[in-house]
Tab-separated table of C-alpha atoms in Angstrom:
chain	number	residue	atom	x	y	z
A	116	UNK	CA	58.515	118.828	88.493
A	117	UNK	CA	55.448	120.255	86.462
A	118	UNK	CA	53.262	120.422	89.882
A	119	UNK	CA	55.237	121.445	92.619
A	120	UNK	CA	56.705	124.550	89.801
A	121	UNK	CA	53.129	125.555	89.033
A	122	UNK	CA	51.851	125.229	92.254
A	123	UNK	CA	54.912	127.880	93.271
A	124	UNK	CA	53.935	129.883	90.256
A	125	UNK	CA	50.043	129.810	91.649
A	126	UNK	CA	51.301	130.901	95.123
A	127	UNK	CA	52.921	134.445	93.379
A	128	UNK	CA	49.911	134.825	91.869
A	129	UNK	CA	47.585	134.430	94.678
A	130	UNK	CA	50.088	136.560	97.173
A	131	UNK	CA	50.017	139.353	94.749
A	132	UNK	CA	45.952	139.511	94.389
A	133	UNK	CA	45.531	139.803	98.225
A	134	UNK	CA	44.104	142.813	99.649
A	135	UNK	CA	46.197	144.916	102.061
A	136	UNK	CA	45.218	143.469	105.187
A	137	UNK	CA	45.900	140.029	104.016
A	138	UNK	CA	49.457	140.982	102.276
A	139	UNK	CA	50.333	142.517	106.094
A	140	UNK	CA	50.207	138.972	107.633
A	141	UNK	CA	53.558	137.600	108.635
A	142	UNK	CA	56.341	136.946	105.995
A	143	UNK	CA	53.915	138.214	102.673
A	144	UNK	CA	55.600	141.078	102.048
A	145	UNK	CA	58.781	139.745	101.791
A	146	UNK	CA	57.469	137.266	99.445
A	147	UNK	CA	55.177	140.025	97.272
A	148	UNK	CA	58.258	141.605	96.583
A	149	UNK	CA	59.241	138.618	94.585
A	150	UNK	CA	56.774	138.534	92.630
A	151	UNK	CA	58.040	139.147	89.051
A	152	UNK	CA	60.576	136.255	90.227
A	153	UNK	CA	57.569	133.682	90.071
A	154	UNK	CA	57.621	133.933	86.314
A	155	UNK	CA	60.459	131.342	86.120
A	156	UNK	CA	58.976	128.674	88.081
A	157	UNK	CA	55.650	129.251	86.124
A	158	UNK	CA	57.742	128.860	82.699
A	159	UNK	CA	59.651	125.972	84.596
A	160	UNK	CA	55.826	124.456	85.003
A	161	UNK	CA	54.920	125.159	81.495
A	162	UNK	CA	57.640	123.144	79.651
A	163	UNK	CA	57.956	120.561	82.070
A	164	UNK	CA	53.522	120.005	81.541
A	165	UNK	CA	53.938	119.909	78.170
A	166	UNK	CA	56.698	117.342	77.855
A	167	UNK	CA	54.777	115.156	80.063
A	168	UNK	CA	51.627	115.577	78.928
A	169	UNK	CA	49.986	117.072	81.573
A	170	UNK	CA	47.116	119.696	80.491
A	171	UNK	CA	45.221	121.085	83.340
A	172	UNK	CA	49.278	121.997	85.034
A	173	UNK	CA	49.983	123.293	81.875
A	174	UNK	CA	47.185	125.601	81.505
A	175	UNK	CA	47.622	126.610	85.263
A	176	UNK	CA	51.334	127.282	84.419
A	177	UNK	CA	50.148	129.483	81.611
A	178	UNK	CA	47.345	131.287	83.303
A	179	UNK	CA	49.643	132.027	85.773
A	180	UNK	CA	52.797	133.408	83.129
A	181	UNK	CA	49.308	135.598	81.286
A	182	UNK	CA	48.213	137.309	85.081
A	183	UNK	CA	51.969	138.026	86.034
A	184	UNK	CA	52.807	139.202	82.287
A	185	UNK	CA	50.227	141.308	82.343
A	186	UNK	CA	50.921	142.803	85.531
A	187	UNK	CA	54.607	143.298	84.775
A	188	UNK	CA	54.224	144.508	80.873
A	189	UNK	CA	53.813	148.265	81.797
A	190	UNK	CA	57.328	148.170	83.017
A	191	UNK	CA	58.241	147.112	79.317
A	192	UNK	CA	55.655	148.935	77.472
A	193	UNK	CA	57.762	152.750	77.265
A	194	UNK	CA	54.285	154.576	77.056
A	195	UNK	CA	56.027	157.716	78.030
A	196	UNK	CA	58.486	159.193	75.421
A	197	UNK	CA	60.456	162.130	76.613
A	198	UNK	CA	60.711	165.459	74.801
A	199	UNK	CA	64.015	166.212	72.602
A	200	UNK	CA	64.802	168.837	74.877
A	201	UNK	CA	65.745	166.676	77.397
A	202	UNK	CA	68.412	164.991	76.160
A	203	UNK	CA	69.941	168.607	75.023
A	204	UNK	CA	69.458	169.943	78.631
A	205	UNK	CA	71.513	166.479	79.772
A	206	UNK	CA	74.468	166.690	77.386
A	207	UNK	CA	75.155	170.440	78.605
A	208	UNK	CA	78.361	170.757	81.198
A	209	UNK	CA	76.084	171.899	83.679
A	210	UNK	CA	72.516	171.453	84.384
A	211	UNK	CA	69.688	174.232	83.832
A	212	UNK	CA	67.596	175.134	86.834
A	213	UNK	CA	65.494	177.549	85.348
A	214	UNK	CA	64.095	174.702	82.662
A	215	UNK	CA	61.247	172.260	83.436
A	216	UNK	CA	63.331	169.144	83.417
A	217	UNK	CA	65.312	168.026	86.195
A	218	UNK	CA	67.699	165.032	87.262
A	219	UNK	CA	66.671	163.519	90.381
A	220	UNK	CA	68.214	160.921	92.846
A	221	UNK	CA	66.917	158.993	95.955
A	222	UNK	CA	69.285	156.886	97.983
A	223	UNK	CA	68.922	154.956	101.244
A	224	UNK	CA	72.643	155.426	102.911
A	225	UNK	CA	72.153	152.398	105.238
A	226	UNK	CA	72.701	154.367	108.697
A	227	UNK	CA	74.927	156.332	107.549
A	228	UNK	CA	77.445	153.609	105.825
A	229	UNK	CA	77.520	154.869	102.098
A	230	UNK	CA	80.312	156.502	100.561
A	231	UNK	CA	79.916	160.274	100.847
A	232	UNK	CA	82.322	161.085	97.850
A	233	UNK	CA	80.577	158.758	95.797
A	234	UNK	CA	77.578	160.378	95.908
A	235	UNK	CA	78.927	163.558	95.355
A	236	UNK	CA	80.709	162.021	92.412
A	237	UNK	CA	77.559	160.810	90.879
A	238	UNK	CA	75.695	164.026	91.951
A	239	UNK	CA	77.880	165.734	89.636
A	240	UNK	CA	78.416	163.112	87.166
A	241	UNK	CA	74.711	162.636	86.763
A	242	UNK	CA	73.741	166.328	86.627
A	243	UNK	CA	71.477	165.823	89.692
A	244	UNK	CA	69.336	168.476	90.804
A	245	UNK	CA	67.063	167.235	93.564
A	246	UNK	CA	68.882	164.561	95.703
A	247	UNK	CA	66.664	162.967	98.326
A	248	UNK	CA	68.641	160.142	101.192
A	249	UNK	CA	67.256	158.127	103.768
A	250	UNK	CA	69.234	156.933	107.373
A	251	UNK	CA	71.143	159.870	107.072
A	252	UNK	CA	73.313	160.626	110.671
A	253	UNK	CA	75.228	163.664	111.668
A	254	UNK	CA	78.100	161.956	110.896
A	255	UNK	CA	77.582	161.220	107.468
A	256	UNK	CA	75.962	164.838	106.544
A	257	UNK	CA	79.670	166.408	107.665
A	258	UNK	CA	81.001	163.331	105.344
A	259	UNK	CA	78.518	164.683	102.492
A	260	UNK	CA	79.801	168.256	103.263
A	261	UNK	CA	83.390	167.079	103.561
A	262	UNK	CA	82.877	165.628	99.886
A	263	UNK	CA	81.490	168.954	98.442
A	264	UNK	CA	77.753	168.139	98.212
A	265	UNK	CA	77.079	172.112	98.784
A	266	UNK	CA	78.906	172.782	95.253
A	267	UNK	CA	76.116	171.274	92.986
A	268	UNK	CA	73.259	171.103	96.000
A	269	UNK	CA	73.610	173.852	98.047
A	270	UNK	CA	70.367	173.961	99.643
A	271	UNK	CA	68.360	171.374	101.915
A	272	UNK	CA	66.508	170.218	104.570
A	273	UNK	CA	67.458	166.947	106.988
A	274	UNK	CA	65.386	166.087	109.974
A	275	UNK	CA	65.059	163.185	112.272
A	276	UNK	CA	62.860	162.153	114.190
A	277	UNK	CA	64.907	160.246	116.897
A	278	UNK	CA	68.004	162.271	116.778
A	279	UNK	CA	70.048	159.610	115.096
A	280	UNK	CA	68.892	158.225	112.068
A	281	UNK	CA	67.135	160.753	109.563
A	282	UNK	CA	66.168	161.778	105.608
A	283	UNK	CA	67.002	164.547	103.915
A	284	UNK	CA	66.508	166.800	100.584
A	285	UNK	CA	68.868	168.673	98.417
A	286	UNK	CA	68.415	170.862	96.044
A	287	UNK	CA	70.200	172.941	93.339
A	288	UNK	CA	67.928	175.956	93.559
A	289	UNK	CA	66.226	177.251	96.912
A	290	UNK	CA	63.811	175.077	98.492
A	291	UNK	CA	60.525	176.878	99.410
A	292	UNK	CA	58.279	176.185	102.912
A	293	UNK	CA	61.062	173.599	103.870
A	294	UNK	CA	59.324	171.313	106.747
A	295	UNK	CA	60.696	168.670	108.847
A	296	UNK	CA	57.938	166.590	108.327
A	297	UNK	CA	55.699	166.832	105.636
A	298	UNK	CA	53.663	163.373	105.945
A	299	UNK	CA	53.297	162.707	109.872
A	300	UNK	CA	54.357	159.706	109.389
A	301	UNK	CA	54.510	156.977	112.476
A	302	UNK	CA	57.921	155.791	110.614
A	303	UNK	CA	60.143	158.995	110.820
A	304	UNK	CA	60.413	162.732	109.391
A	305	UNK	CA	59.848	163.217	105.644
A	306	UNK	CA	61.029	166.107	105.099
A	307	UNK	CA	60.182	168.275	102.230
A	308	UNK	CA	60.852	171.545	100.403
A	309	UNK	CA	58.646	173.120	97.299
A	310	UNK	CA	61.475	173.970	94.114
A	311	UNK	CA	60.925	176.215	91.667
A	312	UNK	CA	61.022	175.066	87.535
A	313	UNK	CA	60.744	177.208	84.558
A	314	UNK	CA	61.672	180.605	85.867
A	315	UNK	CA	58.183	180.310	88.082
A	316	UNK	CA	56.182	178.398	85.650
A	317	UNK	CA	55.596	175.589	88.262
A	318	UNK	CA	56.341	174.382	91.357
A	319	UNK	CA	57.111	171.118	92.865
A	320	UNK	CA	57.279	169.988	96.017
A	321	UNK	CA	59.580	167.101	97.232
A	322	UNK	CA	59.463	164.641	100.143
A	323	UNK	CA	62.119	162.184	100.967
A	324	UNK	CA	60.351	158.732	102.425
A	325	UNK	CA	60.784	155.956	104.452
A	326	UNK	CA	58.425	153.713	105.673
A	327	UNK	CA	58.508	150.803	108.309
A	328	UNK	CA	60.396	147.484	106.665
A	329	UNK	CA	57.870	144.881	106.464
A	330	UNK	CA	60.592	142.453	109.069
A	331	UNK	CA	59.019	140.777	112.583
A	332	UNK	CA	57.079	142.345	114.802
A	333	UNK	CA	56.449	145.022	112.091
A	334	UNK	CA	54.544	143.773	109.753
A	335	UNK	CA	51.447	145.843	110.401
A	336	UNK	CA	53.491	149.180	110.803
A	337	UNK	CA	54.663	148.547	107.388
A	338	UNK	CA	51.396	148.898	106.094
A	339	UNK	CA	50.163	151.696	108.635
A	340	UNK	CA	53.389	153.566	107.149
A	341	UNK	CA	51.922	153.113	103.424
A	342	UNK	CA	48.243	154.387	104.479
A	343	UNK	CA	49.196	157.419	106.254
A	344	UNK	CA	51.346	158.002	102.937
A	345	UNK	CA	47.675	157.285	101.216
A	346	UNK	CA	46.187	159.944	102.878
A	347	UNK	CA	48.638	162.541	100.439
A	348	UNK	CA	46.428	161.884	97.799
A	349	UNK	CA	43.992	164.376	99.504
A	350	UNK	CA	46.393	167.284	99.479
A	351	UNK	CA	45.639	169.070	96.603
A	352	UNK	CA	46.828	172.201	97.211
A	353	UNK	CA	51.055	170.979	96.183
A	354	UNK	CA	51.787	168.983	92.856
A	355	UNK	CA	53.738	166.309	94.971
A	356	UNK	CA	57.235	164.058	94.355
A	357	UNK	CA	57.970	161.229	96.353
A	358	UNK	CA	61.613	159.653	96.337
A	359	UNK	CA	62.567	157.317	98.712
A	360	UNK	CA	62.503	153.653	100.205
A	361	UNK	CA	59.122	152.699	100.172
A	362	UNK	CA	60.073	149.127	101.761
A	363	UNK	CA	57.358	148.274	98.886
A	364	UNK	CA	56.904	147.115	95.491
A	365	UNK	CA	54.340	148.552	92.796
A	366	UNK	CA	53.403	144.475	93.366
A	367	UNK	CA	52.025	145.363	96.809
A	368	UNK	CA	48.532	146.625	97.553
A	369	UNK	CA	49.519	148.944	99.895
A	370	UNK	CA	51.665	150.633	97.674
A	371	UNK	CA	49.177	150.303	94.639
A	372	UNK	CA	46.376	152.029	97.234
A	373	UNK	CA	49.107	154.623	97.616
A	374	UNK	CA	49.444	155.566	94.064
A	375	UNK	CA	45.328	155.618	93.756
A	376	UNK	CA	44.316	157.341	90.483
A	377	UNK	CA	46.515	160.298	91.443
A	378	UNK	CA	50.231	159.348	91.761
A	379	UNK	CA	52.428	157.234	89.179
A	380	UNK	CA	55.485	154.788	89.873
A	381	UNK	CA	58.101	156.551	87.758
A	382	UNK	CA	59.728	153.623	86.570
A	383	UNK	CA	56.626	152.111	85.353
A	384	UNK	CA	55.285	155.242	83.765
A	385	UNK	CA	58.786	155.417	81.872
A	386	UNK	CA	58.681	151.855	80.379
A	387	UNK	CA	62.550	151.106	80.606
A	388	UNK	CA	63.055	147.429	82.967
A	389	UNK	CA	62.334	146.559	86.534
A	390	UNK	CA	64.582	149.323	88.843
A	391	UNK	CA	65.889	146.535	91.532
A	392	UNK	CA	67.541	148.456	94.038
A	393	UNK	CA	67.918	145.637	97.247
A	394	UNK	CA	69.801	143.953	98.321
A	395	UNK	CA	73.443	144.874	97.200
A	396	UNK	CA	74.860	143.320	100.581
A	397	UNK	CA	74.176	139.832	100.329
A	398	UNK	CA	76.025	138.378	97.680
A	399	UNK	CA	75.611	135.958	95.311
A	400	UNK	CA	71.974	136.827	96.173
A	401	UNK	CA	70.776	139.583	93.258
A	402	UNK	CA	69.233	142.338	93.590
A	403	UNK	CA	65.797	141.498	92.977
A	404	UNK	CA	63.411	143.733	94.655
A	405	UNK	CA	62.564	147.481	93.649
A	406	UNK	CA	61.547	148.987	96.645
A	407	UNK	CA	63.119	152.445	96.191
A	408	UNK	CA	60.662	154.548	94.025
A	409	UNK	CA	60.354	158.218	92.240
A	410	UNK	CA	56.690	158.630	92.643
A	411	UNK	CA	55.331	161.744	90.522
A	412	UNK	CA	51.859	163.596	90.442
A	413	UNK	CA	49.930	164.268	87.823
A	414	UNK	CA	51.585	166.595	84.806
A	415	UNK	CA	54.891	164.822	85.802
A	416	UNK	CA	56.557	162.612	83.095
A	417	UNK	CA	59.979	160.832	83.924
A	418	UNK	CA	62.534	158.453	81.766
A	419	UNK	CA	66.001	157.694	81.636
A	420	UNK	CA	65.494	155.944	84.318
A	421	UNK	CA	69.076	154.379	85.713
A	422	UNK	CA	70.287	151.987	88.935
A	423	UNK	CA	73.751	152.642	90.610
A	424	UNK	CA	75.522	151.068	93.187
A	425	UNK	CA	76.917	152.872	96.105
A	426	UNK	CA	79.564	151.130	98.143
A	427	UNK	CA	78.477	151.225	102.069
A	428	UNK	CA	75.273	150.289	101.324
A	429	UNK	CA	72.234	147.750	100.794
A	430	UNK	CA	70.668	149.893	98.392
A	431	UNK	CA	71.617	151.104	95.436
A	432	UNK	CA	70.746	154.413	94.101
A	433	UNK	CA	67.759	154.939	91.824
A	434	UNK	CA	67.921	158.326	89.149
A	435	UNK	CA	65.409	159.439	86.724
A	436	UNK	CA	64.620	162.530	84.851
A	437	UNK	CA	61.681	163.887	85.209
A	438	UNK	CA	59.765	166.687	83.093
A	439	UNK	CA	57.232	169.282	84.099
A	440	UNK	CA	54.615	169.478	81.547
């Protein structure tokens, strides 16, 4: 048992350390995004070495638990610590657009499935202010309307790219320079709108993404999608957030190649737990993958992070608060 569980453990490992065109062959994504999963069987190795004596599995099985532990720490670590403020601005009735803090929300709605009023409901509940969803369809946005989205986010910008399936952006306050697409993405639109924080004191501009799923016959789209997100980390001229499904972990390269020395994983930044947000459909199978990020530029800071599920859906919803420094 010591062998075959460290030699699974080993596999993580070496999956994870691959560079980008390596983690794009067949089936390694979907495996990568496991990754903080191949801590068990690398314990599993551990104790089962020990109790039969075997020393070089053991110290395999520990090398392995010290790479992935160190890898996964940050996550665990709560480097960032938000300002008082913010947890005044969140107990108010209402929130405050002309502060520098804002609740934000990205949700994939699964072709349109999700529960409209839902969302609403946690819109409101939540104190959202930015609300970014992916595979949006017509007939969901008049669901969204329907449920009284325009009350609390009475402002956005929804494109598609093949006239069915789309993302969109909402917003409490006017969004600025709305485009359909702000990446040119080979996936579909990202659209995108600039919002105002702080009575003028800064501006933000916000892209809902989607990339290509890492599934057959995709595998190297998936990681095309991810480099021509790269390429953002030239535009200097916009301090940038990204919410969406990335169809990627901070555990693939891709991704990490994304972020560069420029953009930060919001849930890792904030220290709090892994986010999992897929799948919620496939029960008694967990949700053990978080491919649905906030990604913030620099001078960005972001906590409380939270997870909710959404009926209708294989995702669940991912919500942070972020602060403008």
């Amino acid at each position: 048992m010591a062998i075959p569980c460290a030699a699974v453990a080993l596999l993580g490992v070496i999956l994870r350390a691959l560079p980008e065109e390596l983690q794009s062959l067949p089936y390694v994504p979907v495996l990568v995004a496991a990754t903080p999963w191949f801590m068990i069987p690398a314990l599993l190795a551990f104790v089962f070495a020990v109790l039969s004596r075997r020393w070089i599995t053991m110290l395999t099985a520990l090398a392995c638990l010290g790479v992935q532990g160190w890898w996964q720490q940050p996550f665990y670590s709560g480097a960032v610590k938000l300002p008082a403020s913010v947890y005044q601005a969140m107990s108010s009735s209402r929130p405050d657009t002309g502060d520098m803090i804002a609740r934000v929300m990205t949700f994939n709605v699964y072709k349109g499935r999700a529960d409209a009023q839902r969302i609403v409901e946690v819109v409101r509940d939540q104190k959202v202010e930015v609300l970014a969803l992916q595979e949006t369809t017509n007939a969901f946005i008049k669901r969204l309307e329907d449920a009284g989205i325009h009350r609390y986010l009475p402002y956005s910008q929804v494109s598609s790219s093949d006239g069915v399936s789309g993302n969109g952006i909402w917003s409490a306050t006017k969004l600025s320079d709305p485009v359909d697409d702000e990446v040119n993405s080979s996936a579909s639109f990202m659209p995108a709108g600039t919002v105002t924080f702080g009575g003028g004191e800064a501006r933000l501009r916000f892209v809902s993404v989607h990339t290509t799923a890492p599934v057959p016959g995709y595998w190297s789209r998936w990681r095309l999608t991810l480099d021509e997100l790269a390429r953002m980390r030239s535009r200097t001229g916009s301090r940038y957030v990204f919410m969406g499904d990335f169809n990627a972990t901070t555990d693939h390269t891709p991704f990490r190649d994304f972020l560069g020395e420029r953009f930060t994983d919001a849930a890792r930044q904030s220290g709090h737990g892994f986010t999992f947000t897929w799948p919620t459909d496939k029960p008694p199978l967990p949700r053990f993958a978080g491919i649905d990020h906030v990604v913030l530029d620099q001078g960005i800071v972001a906590g409380q992070m939270q997870v909710v599920p959404i009926d209708g859906s294989d995702h669940a919803a991912l919500l942070a608060t972020i602060v403008v420094q």
